[in-house]
Short mmCIF file of C-alpha atoms and ligand atoms in Angstrom, two decimals:
data_model
loop_
_atom_site.label_atom_id
_atom_site.label_comp_id
_atom_site.label_asym_id
_atom_site.label_seq_id
_atom_site.Cartn_x
_atom_site.Cartn_y
_atom_site.Cartn_z
CA MET F 1 103.53 125.55 97.01
CA ARG F 2 107.14 126.45 96.42
CA PRO F 3 108.08 130.12 97.02
CA GLU F 4 108.94 132.37 94.07
CA SER F 5 112.61 132.35 95.14
CA TRP F 6 112.84 128.51 94.94
CA GLN F 7 115.55 127.22 92.62
CA PRO F 8 115.85 123.69 91.28
CA PRO F 9 118.71 121.92 93.15
CA PHE F 10 119.88 119.75 90.20
CA CYS F 11 118.89 118.77 86.68
CA PRO F 12 116.05 116.20 86.76
CA ASN F 13 117.31 114.50 83.58
CA PRO F 14 119.09 111.27 84.74
CA ASN F 15 121.32 111.37 81.63
CA CYS F 16 122.61 114.88 82.35
CA ARG F 17 125.87 115.31 84.26
CA HIS F 18 124.16 117.84 86.52
CA HIS F 19 121.69 115.22 87.77
CA THR F 20 123.90 113.60 90.40
CA ALA F 21 126.20 116.57 91.11
CA VAL F 22 123.92 117.88 93.87
CA GLY F 23 124.95 121.19 95.42
CA GLY F 24 127.25 122.31 92.59
CA VAL F 25 126.57 125.23 90.28
CA TRP F 26 124.68 124.19 87.18
CA PRO F 27 123.42 126.36 84.34
CA PHE F 28 119.65 126.61 84.02
CA LYS F 29 117.29 129.36 82.98
CA ARG F 30 113.71 130.25 83.78
CA SER F 31 111.38 129.43 80.96
CA GLY F 32 107.95 130.95 81.68
CA ALA F 33 105.03 129.19 83.35
CA TYR F 34 101.88 127.25 82.58
CA ARG F 35 98.44 127.10 84.15
CA ARG F 36 96.80 123.87 85.30
CA GLN F 37 93.42 122.87 86.72
CA THR F 38 94.37 122.17 90.36
CA ALA F 39 96.11 124.34 92.96
CA PRO F 40 98.73 125.73 92.71
CA TYR F 41 97.39 126.87 89.36
CA ARG F 42 100.52 128.58 88.04
CA ILE F 43 103.53 126.30 87.57
CA ARG F 44 106.94 127.83 86.79
CA ARG F 45 109.07 126.25 84.10
CA PHE F 46 112.86 125.99 83.70
CA GLN F 47 115.35 124.67 81.17
CA CYS F 48 118.75 123.07 81.70
CA ARG F 49 121.32 124.87 79.55
CA GLU F 50 123.51 121.77 79.46
CA CYS F 51 121.08 119.07 78.22
CA ARG F 52 118.25 121.41 77.06
CA ARG F 53 115.68 119.40 79.08
CA CYS F 54 112.68 121.51 80.10
CA PHE F 55 111.09 120.94 83.48
CA SER F 56 109.02 122.73 86.12
CA THR F 57 108.59 123.05 89.86
CA GLN F 58 106.24 120.05 89.54
CA THR F 59 109.12 117.86 88.29
CA PHE F 60 110.49 118.07 91.86
CA SER F 61 107.17 117.24 93.51
CA VAL F 62 105.97 113.75 94.54
CA THR F 63 102.69 114.61 92.80
CA TYR F 64 104.47 114.93 89.44
CA TRP F 65 101.99 114.11 86.64
CA MET F 66 99.17 113.24 89.03
CA LYS F 67 95.67 114.34 88.12
CA LYS F 68 94.55 114.24 91.75
CA PRO F 69 97.65 115.43 93.65
CA GLY F 70 95.70 116.17 96.84
CA ILE F 71 94.98 112.51 97.68
CA LEU F 72 98.56 111.43 98.37
CA PRO F 73 98.88 112.35 102.10
CA GLU F 74 95.47 110.86 102.83
CA VAL F 75 96.31 107.62 100.98
CA PHE F 76 99.49 107.42 103.10
CA ARG F 77 97.53 107.83 106.36
CA GLN F 78 94.79 105.37 105.44
CA THR F 79 97.24 102.76 104.08
CA THR F 80 98.97 102.69 107.47
CA SER F 81 95.63 102.72 109.31
CA CYS F 82 94.59 99.30 108.05
CA ALA F 83 92.29 100.45 105.24
CA ALA F 84 92.07 98.35 102.08
CA HIS F 85 92.55 100.00 98.66
CA ARG F 86 88.83 99.91 97.85
CA GLN F 87 87.94 101.37 101.24
CA ILE F 88 90.42 104.22 100.67
CA ALA F 89 88.97 104.77 97.18
CA HIS F 90 85.45 104.93 98.64
CA ASN F 91 86.51 107.32 101.41
CA LEU F 92 88.27 109.66 98.98
CA GLY F 93 85.72 109.42 96.16
CA VAL F 94 88.24 108.18 93.58
CA ALA F 95 88.56 105.01 91.49
CA PRO F 96 90.25 101.96 93.11
CA ASP F 97 92.86 102.00 90.30
CA THR F 98 93.83 105.52 91.33
CA VAL F 99 94.54 104.27 94.87
CA ASP F 100 96.53 101.29 93.51
CA ARG F 101 98.77 103.66 91.56
CA ALA F 102 99.04 106.14 94.46
CA VAL F 103 100.12 103.33 96.83
CA GLY F 104 102.73 102.21 94.26
CA ARG F 105 104.03 105.76 94.00
CA LEU F 106 104.12 106.17 97.79
CA GLY F 107 105.87 102.82 98.18
CA ARG F 108 108.60 103.74 95.70
CA HIS F 109 108.99 107.14 97.33
CA CYS F 110 109.23 105.57 100.79
CA LEU F 111 111.96 103.13 99.65
CA LEU F 112 114.11 106.10 98.60
CA ALA F 113 113.06 108.35 101.50
CA HIS F 114 114.15 105.69 104.02
CA LEU F 115 117.50 105.14 102.26
CA ALA F 116 118.08 108.91 102.22
CA VAL F 117 117.48 109.24 105.97
CA TRP F 118 119.01 105.96 107.15
CA GLY F 119 122.01 106.10 104.79
CA GLN F 120 122.63 102.34 105.44
CA LYS F 121 124.36 103.18 108.72
CA PRO F 122 125.77 100.15 110.56
CA PRO F 123 123.47 98.93 113.37
CA CYS F 124 123.86 100.09 116.98
CA GLY F 125 123.77 96.96 119.12
CA ALA F 126 121.94 93.70 118.42
CA VAL F 127 119.72 93.14 115.39
CA ALA F 128 116.63 90.89 115.46
CA ILE F 129 115.43 89.24 112.26
CA ASP F 130 112.27 87.32 111.45
CA GLY F 131 110.02 86.24 108.59
CA LEU F 132 106.46 87.54 108.67
CA GLU F 133 104.34 84.89 106.96
CA THR F 134 101.62 86.11 104.63
CA PHE F 135 100.43 85.32 101.08
CA GLU F 136 99.78 86.76 97.64
CA TRP F 137 96.99 85.96 95.16
CA SER F 138 95.63 83.00 97.22
CA GLN F 139 96.71 80.94 100.19
CA PHE F 140 98.46 78.58 97.75
CA PHE F 141 101.16 81.28 97.34
CA PRO F 142 102.53 82.10 100.81
CA PHE F 143 105.65 84.20 101.26
CA HIS F 144 107.86 85.60 104.01
CA ALA F 145 108.50 89.27 104.47
CA ASN F 146 111.97 89.05 106.08
CA VAL F 147 112.46 91.99 108.42
CA ALA F 148 115.41 93.36 110.40
CA VAL F 149 114.94 95.55 113.47
CA GLU F 150 117.55 97.08 115.77
CA VAL F 151 116.84 95.90 119.30
CA GLU F 152 117.92 99.01 121.24
CA SER F 153 115.90 101.55 119.25
CA GLY F 154 113.19 99.46 117.56
CA PHE F 155 114.43 100.88 114.25
CA PHE F 156 113.02 98.88 111.30
CA SER F 157 116.02 99.05 108.99
CA PHE F 158 115.38 96.75 106.01
CA PHE F 159 113.19 94.01 104.53
CA THR F 160 113.30 91.43 101.75
CA ASP F 161 110.84 88.79 100.53
CA SER F 162 110.96 85.00 100.05
CA GLU F 163 108.34 82.88 98.32
CA LEU F 164 107.29 79.71 100.15
CA ARG F 165 105.57 76.43 99.40
CA ARG F 166 102.17 76.05 101.03
CA ARG F 167 102.46 73.77 104.05
CA GLY F 168 100.56 72.98 107.23
CA ARG F 169 97.17 71.37 107.51
CA MET F 170 95.37 70.93 104.18
CA THR F 171 92.28 69.09 103.01
CA ASP F 172 92.61 66.48 100.24
CA TRP F 173 91.23 68.96 97.72
CA GLN F 174 93.80 71.59 98.79
CA ARG F 175 96.61 69.07 98.44
CA ARG F 176 95.46 68.16 94.91
CA ARG F 177 95.07 71.82 93.99
CA ARG F 178 98.58 72.57 95.23
CA GLN F 179 99.89 69.74 93.04
CA GLU F 180 97.98 71.07 90.00
CA LEU F 181 99.37 74.57 90.52
CA GLU F 182 102.91 73.24 90.96
CA ASP F 183 102.62 71.14 87.78
CA GLN F 184 101.47 74.22 85.93
CA LEU F 185 103.70 76.93 87.44
CA GLY F 186 106.59 75.03 88.99
CA ARG F 187 107.47 74.69 92.66
CA PRO F 188 108.62 77.76 94.60
CA ASP F 189 112.39 77.96 95.01
CA PRO F 190 113.18 75.90 98.17
CA ARG F 191 116.18 78.16 98.85
CA ALA F 192 114.18 81.38 98.68
CA VAL F 193 114.33 81.97 102.46
CA VAL F 194 118.12 81.43 102.44
CA ARG F 195 118.44 83.93 99.59
CA GLY F 196 116.07 86.45 101.23
CA ILE F 197 117.97 86.32 104.55
CA SER F 198 121.36 86.57 102.74
CA GLU F 199 120.16 89.70 100.95
CA LEU F 200 118.79 91.12 104.21
CA LEU F 201 122.04 90.53 106.14
CA GLY F 202 124.13 91.74 103.19
CA VAL F 203 122.53 95.18 103.42
CA VAL F 204 122.02 95.50 107.18
CA LEU F 205 125.56 94.32 108.05
CA ALA F 206 127.43 96.16 105.25
CA GLY F 207 130.70 97.49 106.66
CA VAL F 208 130.19 95.85 110.09
CA ASP F 209 132.93 93.68 111.66
CA ALA F 210 131.01 92.02 114.50
CA VAL F 211 127.36 91.95 115.55
CA VAL F 212 124.77 90.03 117.57
CA ILE F 213 121.88 88.61 115.53
CA ARG F 214 118.76 87.38 117.32
CA SER F 215 116.32 85.11 115.54
CA ASP F 216 114.02 82.17 116.05
CA ASP F 217 115.11 78.59 115.31
CA HIS F 218 114.25 78.60 111.58
CA PRO F 219 116.84 76.25 109.99
CA ALA F 220 117.24 78.42 106.86
CA TYR F 221 118.80 81.25 108.91
CA ARG F 222 121.91 79.27 109.90
CA GLY F 223 123.56 79.09 106.46
CA PRO F 224 123.47 82.83 105.61
CA ILE F 225 124.64 83.70 109.15
CA ARG F 226 127.55 81.23 108.92
CA ARG F 227 128.58 82.45 105.46
CA SER F 228 128.42 86.17 106.30
CA THR F 229 131.77 87.99 106.12
CA CYS F 230 130.81 89.73 109.37
CA HIS F 231 131.60 87.98 112.69
CA ILE F 232 128.11 87.13 113.98
CA ARG F 233 127.09 85.89 117.42
CA HIS F 234 123.79 84.14 116.71
CA GLU F 235 121.34 84.10 119.64
CA VAL F 236 118.47 81.69 118.95
CA THR F 237 115.14 81.87 120.80
CA SER F 238 112.59 79.12 120.26
CA SER F 239 109.54 80.29 118.34
CA LYS F 240 107.44 78.37 120.88
CA ARG F 241 108.58 80.56 123.76
CA ARG F 242 105.98 82.89 125.21
CA ARG F 243 106.05 86.17 123.25
CA ASP F 244 106.06 88.80 125.99
CA GLY F 245 108.30 91.71 126.96
CA ASP F 246 110.95 89.37 128.38
CA ASN F 247 111.33 87.44 125.13
CA ALA F 248 114.70 88.18 123.45
CA LEU F 249 112.79 88.65 120.18
CA PHE F 250 110.35 91.16 121.66
CA GLU F 251 111.28 93.94 119.22
CA VAL F 252 110.77 91.85 116.11
CA ASN F 253 107.61 90.21 117.51
CA LEU F 254 106.31 93.71 118.20
CA LEU F 255 107.13 94.77 114.65
CA ASP F 256 105.23 91.77 113.27
CA LEU F 257 102.23 92.77 115.39
CA TRP F 258 102.59 96.38 114.26
CA ILE F 259 102.65 95.38 110.58
CA ARG F 260 99.57 93.20 110.97
CA HIS F 261 97.82 95.84 113.07
CA GLY F 262 98.34 98.61 110.51
CA SER F 263 98.18 96.77 107.17
CA ALA F 264 94.84 95.49 105.87
CA ASN F 265 96.63 93.04 103.55
CA HIS F 266 98.36 91.18 106.40
CA LYS F 267 95.35 90.80 108.72
CA ARG F 268 94.21 87.28 109.51
CA GLU F 269 91.03 86.11 107.72
CA THR F 270 90.87 89.22 105.54
CA ILE F 271 89.40 89.75 102.08
CA ALA F 272 91.97 92.51 101.45
CA TRP F 273 94.97 90.19 101.03
CA SER F 274 97.69 91.22 98.59
CA LYS F 275 97.03 90.16 95.02
CA ARG F 276 100.69 90.76 94.14
CA ARG F 277 103.78 90.41 96.33
CA GLN F 278 105.13 93.47 94.55
CA ARG F 279 102.35 95.63 95.99
CA ALA F 280 102.79 94.07 99.44
CA MET F 281 106.44 95.18 99.39
CA GLU F 282 105.44 98.70 98.37
CA ARG F 283 102.94 98.85 101.22
CA LEU F 284 105.58 97.52 103.61
CA ALA F 285 107.90 100.40 102.62
CA ILE F 286 105.14 102.85 103.62
CA VAL F 287 104.72 101.02 106.95
CA LEU F 288 108.50 101.18 107.48
CA VAL F 289 108.64 104.97 107.01
CA ASP F 290 105.53 105.43 109.17
CA ARG F 291 106.95 103.25 111.96
CA ASN F 292 110.45 104.75 111.98
CA TYR F 293 109.81 108.43 111.49
CA LEU F 294 106.16 109.27 112.20
CA ARG F 295 105.15 107.17 115.21
CA SER F 296 106.31 107.16 118.81
CA ARG F 297 108.24 104.11 119.84
CA TRP F 298 106.08 103.67 122.95
CA LYS F 299 102.44 104.47 123.60
CA LYS F 300 103.35 107.74 125.36
CA ARG F 301 102.04 110.66 123.31
CA GLY F 302 104.82 112.86 121.92
CA GLY F 303 107.50 110.26 122.72
CA PRO F 304 110.49 109.72 120.43
CA THR F 305 110.20 107.70 117.23
CA PRO F 306 112.53 104.74 116.51
CA GLY F 307 114.35 107.01 114.00
CA MET F 308 115.02 109.57 116.75
CA LEU F 309 116.29 106.90 119.16
CA ARG F 310 118.51 105.60 116.37
CA GLY F 311 119.85 109.14 115.85
CA VAL F 312 118.98 109.53 112.16
CA ILE F 313 116.33 112.26 112.67
CA ASP F 314 116.02 114.83 115.44
CA ARG F 315 112.22 115.20 115.60
CA LYS F 316 109.07 113.41 114.59
CA LEU F 317 108.18 113.95 110.93
CA SER F 318 104.73 114.59 109.46
CA VAL F 319 103.31 112.91 106.35
CA GLU F 320 103.62 116.25 104.52
CA GLU F 321 107.33 116.46 105.42
CA VAL F 322 107.95 112.93 104.16
CA LEU F 323 106.22 113.85 100.90
CA ALA F 324 107.81 117.32 100.61
CA ALA F 325 110.14 116.54 97.70
CA ARG F 326 110.36 113.93 94.98
CA ARG F 327 113.25 111.46 95.23
CA PHE F 328 115.10 110.42 92.08
CA PRO F 329 116.19 106.74 91.88
CA ASP F 330 119.35 107.50 89.88
CA GLN F 331 120.71 109.43 92.86
CA PHE F 332 120.61 106.29 95.02
CA ASN F 333 122.54 103.08 94.99
CA LEU F 334 119.48 100.90 95.47
CA PRO F 335 120.43 97.68 97.29
CA CYS F 336 119.11 94.38 96.02
CA PRO F 337 116.19 93.55 96.22
CA TRP F 338 114.91 97.09 96.64
CA ASP F 339 115.86 97.86 93.03
CA ARG F 340 113.43 95.04 92.07
CA TYR F 341 110.71 96.56 94.24
CA TYR F 342 111.32 99.99 92.69
CA ARG F 343 111.06 98.66 89.14
CA GLY F 344 108.01 96.54 89.99
CA ALA F 345 109.94 93.42 88.97
CA VAL F 346 108.61 91.03 91.64
CA GLU F 347 106.56 88.49 89.70
CA THR F 348 103.41 86.79 90.92
CA GLN F 349 103.50 83.25 89.48
CA ALA F 350 99.73 82.96 89.18
CA LEU F 351 99.47 85.98 86.87
CA SER F 352 100.19 85.73 83.15
CA VAL F 353 100.96 89.46 82.94
CA ASN F 354 102.92 91.26 85.66
CA ARG F 355 102.89 94.96 84.94
CA ARG F 356 106.19 96.66 85.73
CA HIS F 357 107.13 100.23 86.50
CA VAL F 358 108.53 101.34 83.17
CA LEU F 359 107.37 104.93 82.85
CA LYS F 360 109.94 107.14 81.24
CA TYR F 361 109.30 110.50 82.88
CA ALA F 362 106.97 109.95 85.83
CA PHE F 363 108.27 107.71 88.58
ZN1 ZN O 401 120.53 118.83 82.34
#
């Protein structure tokens, strides 16, 4: 609960000039209070004198407009502990839809929370990139989660997504079914991996003159690396090489393992696979914040987190600290494709309706 002396730091109305001018003096007045059915029961209200928008202490809380505000930290913990949405719903005694929406809210919050802490700082040392292969809806719709990790600190800085065409061993029925689906929905963009890696490098290498990129021998990585405006030394390690601590791609292999270890939707042979790529990206944002700021880099208890080794935080954060204040998207310059993830604009081909995030007041 916010103390009585708490003052709103800026106007929450994105169309007001006092929304982005954080830290300056802006005219607001107190405007009474209202009572609600969950703690804290008394919520103070305010009004902006400039745009006349009324708001409350809740407007600055991540639980803004939630009927069950208490579940958010627990949904965060269970999402990163390999629980599926229905398992979380059962554990918390809420409807599965409630968990779906809470995960979406946490994912959007984590996208902004990471950008706020990281600040798109140029990488320290080499960067390893890789595509984690998983799928949405059914195994006929595989996709890559393209990830970038800084080798020296293990800092998971950014991710993008790329749809793929199903390949590998298939039965005759599976081959026919793939053809039927492609006739109906069209073939996935064959350049999606190139585009996903270009977007990834565009953000991670912004403002960098020279860098070392480590990756496996995926042919789609060469083009974006060659075309980058940054001078890149590309170190290629065969994906067939033994994946141990001596492998040059150890950090990114470890991150892949970490994502699969902590995310129910990326486990092998699971029934909790992602039904939409959009939701998989939101869950990945939660994993990113958890990995960088809440977990020790090594097994040693109390050891530094990747964010501490990277020098963007000075101590390990708790879930409550991450969720302490609502983040407002208009105060960020959301890099592509994270603006798509925030708006829920990633479309699942197999679905006729892809619900987007279009709420006007809640986020
Ligand atoms: Zn205002």
